[in-house]
Short mmCIF file of C-alpha atoms in Angstrom, two decimals:
data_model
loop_
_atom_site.label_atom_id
_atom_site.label_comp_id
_atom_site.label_asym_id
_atom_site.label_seq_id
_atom_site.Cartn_x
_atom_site.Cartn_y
_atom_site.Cartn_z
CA UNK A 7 -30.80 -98.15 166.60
CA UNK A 8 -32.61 -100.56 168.80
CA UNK A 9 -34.99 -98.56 169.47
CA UNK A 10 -35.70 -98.11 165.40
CA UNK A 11 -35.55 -101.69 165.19
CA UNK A 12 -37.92 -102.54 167.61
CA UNK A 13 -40.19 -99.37 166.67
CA UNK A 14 -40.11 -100.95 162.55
CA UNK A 15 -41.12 -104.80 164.11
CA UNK A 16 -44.32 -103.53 166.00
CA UNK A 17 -45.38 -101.62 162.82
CA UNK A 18 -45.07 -104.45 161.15
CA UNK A 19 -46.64 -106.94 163.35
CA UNK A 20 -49.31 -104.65 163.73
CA UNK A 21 -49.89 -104.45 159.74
CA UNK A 22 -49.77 -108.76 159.57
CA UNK A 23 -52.51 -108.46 162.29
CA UNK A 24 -54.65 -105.70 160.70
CA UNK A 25 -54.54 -107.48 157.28
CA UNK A 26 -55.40 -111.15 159.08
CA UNK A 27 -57.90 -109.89 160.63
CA UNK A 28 -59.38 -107.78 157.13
CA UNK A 29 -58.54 -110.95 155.36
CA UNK A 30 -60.97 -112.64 157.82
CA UNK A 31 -63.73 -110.09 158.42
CA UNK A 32 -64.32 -110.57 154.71
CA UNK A 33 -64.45 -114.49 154.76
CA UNK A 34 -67.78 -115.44 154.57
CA UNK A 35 -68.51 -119.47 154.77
CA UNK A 36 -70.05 -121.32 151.59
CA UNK A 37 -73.49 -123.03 151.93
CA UNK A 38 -74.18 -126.22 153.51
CA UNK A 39 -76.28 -126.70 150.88
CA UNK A 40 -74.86 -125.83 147.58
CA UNK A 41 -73.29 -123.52 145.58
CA UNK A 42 -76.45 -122.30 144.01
CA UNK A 43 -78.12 -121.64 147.74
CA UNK A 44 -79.89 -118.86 147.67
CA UNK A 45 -82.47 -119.13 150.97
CA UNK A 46 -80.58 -120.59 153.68
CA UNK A 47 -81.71 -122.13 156.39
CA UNK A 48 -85.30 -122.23 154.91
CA UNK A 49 -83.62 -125.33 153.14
CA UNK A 50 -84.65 -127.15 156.34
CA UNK A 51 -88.45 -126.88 156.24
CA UNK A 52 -90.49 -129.59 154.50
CA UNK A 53 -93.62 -131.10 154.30
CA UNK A 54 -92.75 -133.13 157.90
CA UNK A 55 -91.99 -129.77 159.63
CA UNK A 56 -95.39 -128.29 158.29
CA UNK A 57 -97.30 -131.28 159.65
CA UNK A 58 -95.59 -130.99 162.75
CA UNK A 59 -96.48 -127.62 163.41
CA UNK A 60 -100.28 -127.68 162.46
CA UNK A 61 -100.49 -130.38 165.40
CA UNK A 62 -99.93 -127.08 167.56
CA UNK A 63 -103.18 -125.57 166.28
CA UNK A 64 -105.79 -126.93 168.99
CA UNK A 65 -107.90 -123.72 169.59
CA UNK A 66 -107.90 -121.98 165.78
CA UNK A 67 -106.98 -119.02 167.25
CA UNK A 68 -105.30 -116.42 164.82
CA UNK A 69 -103.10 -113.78 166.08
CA UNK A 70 -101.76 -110.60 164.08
CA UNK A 71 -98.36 -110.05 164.51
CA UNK A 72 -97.69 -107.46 161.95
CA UNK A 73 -98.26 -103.90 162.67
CA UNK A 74 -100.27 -100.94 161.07
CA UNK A 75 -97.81 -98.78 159.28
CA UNK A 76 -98.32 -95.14 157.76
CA UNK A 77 -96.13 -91.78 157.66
CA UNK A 78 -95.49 -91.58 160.76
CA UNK A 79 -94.17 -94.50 161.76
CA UNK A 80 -90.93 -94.92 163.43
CA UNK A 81 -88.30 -95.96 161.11
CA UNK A 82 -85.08 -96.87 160.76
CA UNK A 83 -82.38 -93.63 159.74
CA UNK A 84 -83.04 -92.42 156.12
CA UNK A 85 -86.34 -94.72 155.51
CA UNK A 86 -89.78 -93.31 155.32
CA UNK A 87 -93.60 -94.36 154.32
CA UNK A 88 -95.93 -92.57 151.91
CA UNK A 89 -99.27 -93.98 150.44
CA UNK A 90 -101.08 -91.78 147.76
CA UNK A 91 -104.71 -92.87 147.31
CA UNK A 92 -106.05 -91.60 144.18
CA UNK A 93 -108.74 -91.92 141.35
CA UNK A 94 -106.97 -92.17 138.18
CA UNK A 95 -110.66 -91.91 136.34
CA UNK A 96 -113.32 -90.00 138.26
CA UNK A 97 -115.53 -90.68 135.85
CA UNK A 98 -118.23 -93.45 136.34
CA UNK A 99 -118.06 -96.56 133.53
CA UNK A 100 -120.64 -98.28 131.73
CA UNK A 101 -124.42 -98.33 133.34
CA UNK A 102 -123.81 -99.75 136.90
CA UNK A 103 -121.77 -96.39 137.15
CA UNK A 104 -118.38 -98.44 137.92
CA UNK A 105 -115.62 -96.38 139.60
CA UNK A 106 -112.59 -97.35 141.85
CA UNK A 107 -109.68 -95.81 143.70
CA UNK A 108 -105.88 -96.32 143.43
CA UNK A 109 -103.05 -96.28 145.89
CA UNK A 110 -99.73 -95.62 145.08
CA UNK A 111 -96.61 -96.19 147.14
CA UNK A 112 -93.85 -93.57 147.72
CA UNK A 113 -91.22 -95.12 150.57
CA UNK A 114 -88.86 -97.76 151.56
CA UNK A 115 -90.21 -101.52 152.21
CA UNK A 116 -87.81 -101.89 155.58
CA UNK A 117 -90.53 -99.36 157.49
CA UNK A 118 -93.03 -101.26 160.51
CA UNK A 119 -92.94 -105.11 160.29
CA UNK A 120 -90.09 -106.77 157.82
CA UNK A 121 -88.25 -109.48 157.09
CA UNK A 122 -84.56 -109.02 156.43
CA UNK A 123 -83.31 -111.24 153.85
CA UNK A 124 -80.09 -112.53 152.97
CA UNK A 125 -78.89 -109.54 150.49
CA UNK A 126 -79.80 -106.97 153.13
CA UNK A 127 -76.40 -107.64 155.39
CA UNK A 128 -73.11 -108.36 154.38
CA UNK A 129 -69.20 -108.74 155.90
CA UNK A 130 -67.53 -106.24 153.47
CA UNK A 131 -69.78 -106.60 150.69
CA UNK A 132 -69.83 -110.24 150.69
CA UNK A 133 -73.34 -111.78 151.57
CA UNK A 134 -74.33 -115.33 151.93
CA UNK A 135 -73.04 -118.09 150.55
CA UNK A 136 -70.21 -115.84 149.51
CA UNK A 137 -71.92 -113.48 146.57
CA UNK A 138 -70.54 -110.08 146.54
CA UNK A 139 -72.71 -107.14 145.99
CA UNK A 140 -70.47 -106.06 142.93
CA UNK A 141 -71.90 -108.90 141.47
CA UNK A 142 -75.64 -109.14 142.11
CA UNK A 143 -76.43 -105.41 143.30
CA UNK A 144 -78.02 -103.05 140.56
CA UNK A 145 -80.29 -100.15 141.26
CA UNK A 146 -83.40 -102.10 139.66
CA UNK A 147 -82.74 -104.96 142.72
CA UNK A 148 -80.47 -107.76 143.21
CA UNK A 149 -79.85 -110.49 141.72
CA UNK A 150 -79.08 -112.99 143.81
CA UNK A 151 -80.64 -113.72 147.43
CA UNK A 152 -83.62 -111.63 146.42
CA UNK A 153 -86.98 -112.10 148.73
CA UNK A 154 -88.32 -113.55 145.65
CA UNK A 155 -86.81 -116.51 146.04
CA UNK A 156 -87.72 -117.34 149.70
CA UNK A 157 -90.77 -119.67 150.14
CA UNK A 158 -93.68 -119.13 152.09
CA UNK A 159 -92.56 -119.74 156.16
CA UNK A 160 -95.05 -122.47 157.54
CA UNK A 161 -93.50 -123.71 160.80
CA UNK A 162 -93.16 -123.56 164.30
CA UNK A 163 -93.15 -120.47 165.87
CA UNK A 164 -91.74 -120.10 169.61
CA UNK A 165 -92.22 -116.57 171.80
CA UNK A 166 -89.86 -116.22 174.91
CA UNK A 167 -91.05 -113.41 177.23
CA UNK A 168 -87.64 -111.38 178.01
CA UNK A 169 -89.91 -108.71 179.47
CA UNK A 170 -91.11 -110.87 182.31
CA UNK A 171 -87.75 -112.47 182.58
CA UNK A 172 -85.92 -109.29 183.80
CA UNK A 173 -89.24 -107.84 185.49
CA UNK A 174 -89.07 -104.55 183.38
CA UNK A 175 -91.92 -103.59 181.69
CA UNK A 176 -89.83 -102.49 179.00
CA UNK A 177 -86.57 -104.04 178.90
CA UNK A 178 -83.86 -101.58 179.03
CA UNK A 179 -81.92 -100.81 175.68
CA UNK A 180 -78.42 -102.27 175.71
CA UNK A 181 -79.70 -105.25 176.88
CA UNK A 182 -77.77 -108.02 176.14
CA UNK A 183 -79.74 -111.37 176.03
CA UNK A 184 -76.91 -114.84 176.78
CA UNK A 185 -77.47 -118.11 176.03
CA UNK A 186 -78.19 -119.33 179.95
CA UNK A 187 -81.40 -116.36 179.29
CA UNK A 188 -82.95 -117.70 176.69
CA UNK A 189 -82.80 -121.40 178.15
CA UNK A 190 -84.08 -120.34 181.42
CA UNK A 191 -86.96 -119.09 179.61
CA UNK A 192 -87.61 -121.31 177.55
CA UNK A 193 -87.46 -123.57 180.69
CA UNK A 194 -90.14 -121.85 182.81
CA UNK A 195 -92.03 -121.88 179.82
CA UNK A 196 -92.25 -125.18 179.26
CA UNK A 197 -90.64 -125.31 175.84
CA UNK A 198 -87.30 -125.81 173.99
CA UNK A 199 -85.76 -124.43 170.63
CA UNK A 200 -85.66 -126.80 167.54
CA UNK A 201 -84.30 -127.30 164.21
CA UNK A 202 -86.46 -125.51 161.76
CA UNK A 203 -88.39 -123.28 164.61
CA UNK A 204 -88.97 -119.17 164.18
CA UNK A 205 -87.83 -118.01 167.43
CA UNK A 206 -89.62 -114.46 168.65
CA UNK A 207 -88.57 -112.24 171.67
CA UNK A 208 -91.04 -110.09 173.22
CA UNK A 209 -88.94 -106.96 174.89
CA UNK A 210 -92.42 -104.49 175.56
CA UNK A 211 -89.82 -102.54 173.33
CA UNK A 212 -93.00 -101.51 170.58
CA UNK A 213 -94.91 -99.64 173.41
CA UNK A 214 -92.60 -97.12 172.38
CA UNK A 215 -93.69 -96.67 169.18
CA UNK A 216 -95.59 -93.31 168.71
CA UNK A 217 -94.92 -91.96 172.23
CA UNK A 218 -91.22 -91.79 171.71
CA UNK A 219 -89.82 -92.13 168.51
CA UNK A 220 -86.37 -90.84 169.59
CA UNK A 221 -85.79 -93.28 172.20
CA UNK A 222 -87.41 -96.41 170.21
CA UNK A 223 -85.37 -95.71 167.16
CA UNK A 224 -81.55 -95.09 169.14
CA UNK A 225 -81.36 -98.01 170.83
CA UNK A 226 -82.65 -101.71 172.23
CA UNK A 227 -82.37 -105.19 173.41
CA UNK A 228 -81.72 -108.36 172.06
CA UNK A 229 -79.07 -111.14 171.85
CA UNK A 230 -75.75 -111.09 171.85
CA UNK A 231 -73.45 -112.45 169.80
CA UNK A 232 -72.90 -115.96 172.08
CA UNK A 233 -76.72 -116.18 171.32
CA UNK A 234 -76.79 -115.63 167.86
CA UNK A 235 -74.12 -118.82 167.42
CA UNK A 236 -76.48 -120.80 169.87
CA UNK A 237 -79.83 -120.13 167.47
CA UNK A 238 -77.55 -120.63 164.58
CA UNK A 239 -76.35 -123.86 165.61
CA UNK A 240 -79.82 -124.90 166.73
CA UNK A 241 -81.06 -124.93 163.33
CA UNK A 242 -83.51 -122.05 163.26
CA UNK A 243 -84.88 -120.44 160.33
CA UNK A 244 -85.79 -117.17 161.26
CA UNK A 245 -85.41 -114.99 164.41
CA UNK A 246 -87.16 -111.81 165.68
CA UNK A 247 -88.01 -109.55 168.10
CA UNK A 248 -90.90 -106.39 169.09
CA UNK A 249 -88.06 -103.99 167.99
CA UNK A 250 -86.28 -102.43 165.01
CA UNK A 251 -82.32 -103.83 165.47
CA UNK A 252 -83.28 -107.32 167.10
CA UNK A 253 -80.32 -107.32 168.17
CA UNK A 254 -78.88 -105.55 171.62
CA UNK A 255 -77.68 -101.77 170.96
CA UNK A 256 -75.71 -100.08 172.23
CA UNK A 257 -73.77 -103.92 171.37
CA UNK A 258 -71.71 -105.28 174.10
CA UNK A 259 -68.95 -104.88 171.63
CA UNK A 260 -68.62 -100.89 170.63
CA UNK A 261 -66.09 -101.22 168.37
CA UNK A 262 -68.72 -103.90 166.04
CA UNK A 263 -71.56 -102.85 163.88
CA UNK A 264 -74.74 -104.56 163.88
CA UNK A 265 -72.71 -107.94 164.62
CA UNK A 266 -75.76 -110.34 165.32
CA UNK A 267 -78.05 -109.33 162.19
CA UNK A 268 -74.59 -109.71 159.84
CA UNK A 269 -73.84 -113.15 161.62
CA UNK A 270 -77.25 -114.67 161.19
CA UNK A 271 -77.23 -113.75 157.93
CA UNK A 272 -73.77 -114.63 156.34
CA UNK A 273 -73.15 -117.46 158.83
CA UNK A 274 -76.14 -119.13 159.24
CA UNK A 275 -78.59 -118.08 156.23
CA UNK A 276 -81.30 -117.38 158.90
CA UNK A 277 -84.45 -114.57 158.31
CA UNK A 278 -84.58 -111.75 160.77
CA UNK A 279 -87.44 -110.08 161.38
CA UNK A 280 -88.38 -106.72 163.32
CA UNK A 281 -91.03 -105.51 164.35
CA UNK A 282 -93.05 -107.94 165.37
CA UNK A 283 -96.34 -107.59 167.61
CA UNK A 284 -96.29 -110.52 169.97
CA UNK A 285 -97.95 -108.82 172.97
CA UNK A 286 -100.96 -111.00 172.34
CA UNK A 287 -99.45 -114.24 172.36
CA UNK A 288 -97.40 -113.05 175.33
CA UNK A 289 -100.53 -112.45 177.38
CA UNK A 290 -102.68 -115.76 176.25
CA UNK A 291 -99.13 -117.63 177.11
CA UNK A 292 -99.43 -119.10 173.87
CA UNK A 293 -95.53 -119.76 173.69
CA UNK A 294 -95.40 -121.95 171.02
CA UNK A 295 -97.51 -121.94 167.53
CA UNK A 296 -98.27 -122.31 164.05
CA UNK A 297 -96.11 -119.42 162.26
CA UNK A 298 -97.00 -118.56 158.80
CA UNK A 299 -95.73 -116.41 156.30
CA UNK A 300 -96.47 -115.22 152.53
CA UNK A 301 -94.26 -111.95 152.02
CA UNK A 302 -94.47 -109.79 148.96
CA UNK A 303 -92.81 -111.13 145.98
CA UNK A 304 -90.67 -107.96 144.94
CA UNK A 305 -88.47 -109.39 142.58
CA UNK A 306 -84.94 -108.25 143.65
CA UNK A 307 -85.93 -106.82 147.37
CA UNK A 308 -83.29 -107.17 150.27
CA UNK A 309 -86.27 -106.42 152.66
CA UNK A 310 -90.10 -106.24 152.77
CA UNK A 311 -93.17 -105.37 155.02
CA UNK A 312 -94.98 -108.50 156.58
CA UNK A 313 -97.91 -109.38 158.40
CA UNK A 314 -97.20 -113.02 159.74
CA UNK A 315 -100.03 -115.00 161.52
CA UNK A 316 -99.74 -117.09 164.20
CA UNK A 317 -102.59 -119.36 164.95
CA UNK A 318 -102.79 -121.57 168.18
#
């Protein structure tokens, strides 16, 4: 009888724990900004930030860090690329013999070089600033936290060389960068993370790309979840990496999902981004920089292709 007793208490200690810890897996913390937030930590650029950052222009240099993407890129699972190019009239108009040729689209927008917004990731189907997907998710796009409502990014950008860091000239997959890596880079390169700053790791992870696909797309490195809380409290805006998961997989943690993309997004309202060609600023050391961004304005998009510039 005991036995039953003590059998019918761990059962039921173990269903308290399993529903505390459902209970908090779906708790997702309000805005620090309002109840009608919809972009995050974008809320802390301004016109002082933008000034502060064009001061880092001194050579007018202008670096690409958005890559070339067609049907054969490397994407993530089920997501694929297709441009048509067509002419819709063959026939040349009017006496200057006018004629012109169409492309047309056939894909997903989270192929090559993206931004991740805050409707792409969720903690149970609750996004930031605690809107659920039942509420704003409909097949025509979302309607809340769309990319739409995101301004353009003109800040400061910041690159930290991972690559040279752990003398690999691709850093292993699995990876997992801590907070004491990222300030001991940051420290032989002479700079330091601020509030409002787009924070870029370069991994050599991209060399991948096109010589093999099957390696680039199951795995990577990037930070861990101690890291993520360390940008987050920092005040960044957006993070990113020369990868697809920016974050470390295999995790550190096997029995979490994509931990670090769903934290920066539902805790801290911060832009990932993957993907990202920084070789270039890697090799002219150029580790800190004038980071702009215009995305496409897809009304309702969780995630689109980008081609930020960074100009030194």
């Amino acid at each position: 009888m005991k036995t039953i007793v003590n059998t019918l208490k761990t059962i039921a200690l173990a269903a308290t724990l399993f529903t505390a810890l459902t209970t908090n897996a779906q708790k997702v913390p309000t805005s620090p900004y309002g109840a009608d937030d919809e972009i995050g930590a974008l809320n802390l650029l301004n016109e002082e930030t933008v000034l502060d950052a064009v001061k880092l222009v001194k050579k007018g240099k202008v670096y690409r860090l958005g890559m070339v993407v067609n049907a054969e890129t490397a994407a993530f699972r089920h997501r694929y690329f297709h441009i048509e190019t067509l002419q819709p009239e063959t026939a040349a108009a009017g006496s200057n013999k006018f004629t012109y040729v169409d492309d047309q689209l056939i894909g997903w927008t989270g192929v090559g070089s993206q931004i991740n917004g805050l409707a792409h990731y969720g903690r149970d189907n609750v996004h930031y600033n605690g809107h659920k997907v039942e509420d704003f998710l409909t097949v025509s796009g979302v309607k809340k936290l769309g990319l739409e409502k995101l301004p353009p990014i003109v800040t400061r950008g910041i690159v930290l060389d991972m690559r040279s860091y752990y003398n690999q000239d691709i850093v292993k997959e699995g990876t997992v960068f801590t907070v004491e890596d990222i300030e001991k880079v940051a420290k032989k390169q002479g700079i330091e993370i601020r509030k409002g700053d787009v924070v870029l790791f370069y991994t050599g992870w991209t060399k991948l790309m096109g010589k093999d696909d099957k390696r680039y797309l199951a795995g990577g490195p990037g930070i861990g979840t101690e890291a993520a809380h360390y940008l987050g409290k920092k005040g960044i805006v957006a993070a990113g990496a020369d990868n697809w998961s920016f974050e470390a997989v295999p995790h550190e943690n096997s029995a979490l999902s994509f931990p670090v993309n769903q934290m920066m997004a539902t805790e801290y309202g911060v832009q990932v981004l993957e993907n990202i060609l920084v070789d270039e600023l890697v090799e002219d050391k150029a580790w800190e920089f004038l980071f702009v961004l215009g995305h496409p304005l897809y009304e309702g998009s969780t995630q689109v292709q980008i081609n930020p510039v960074a100009i030194k």
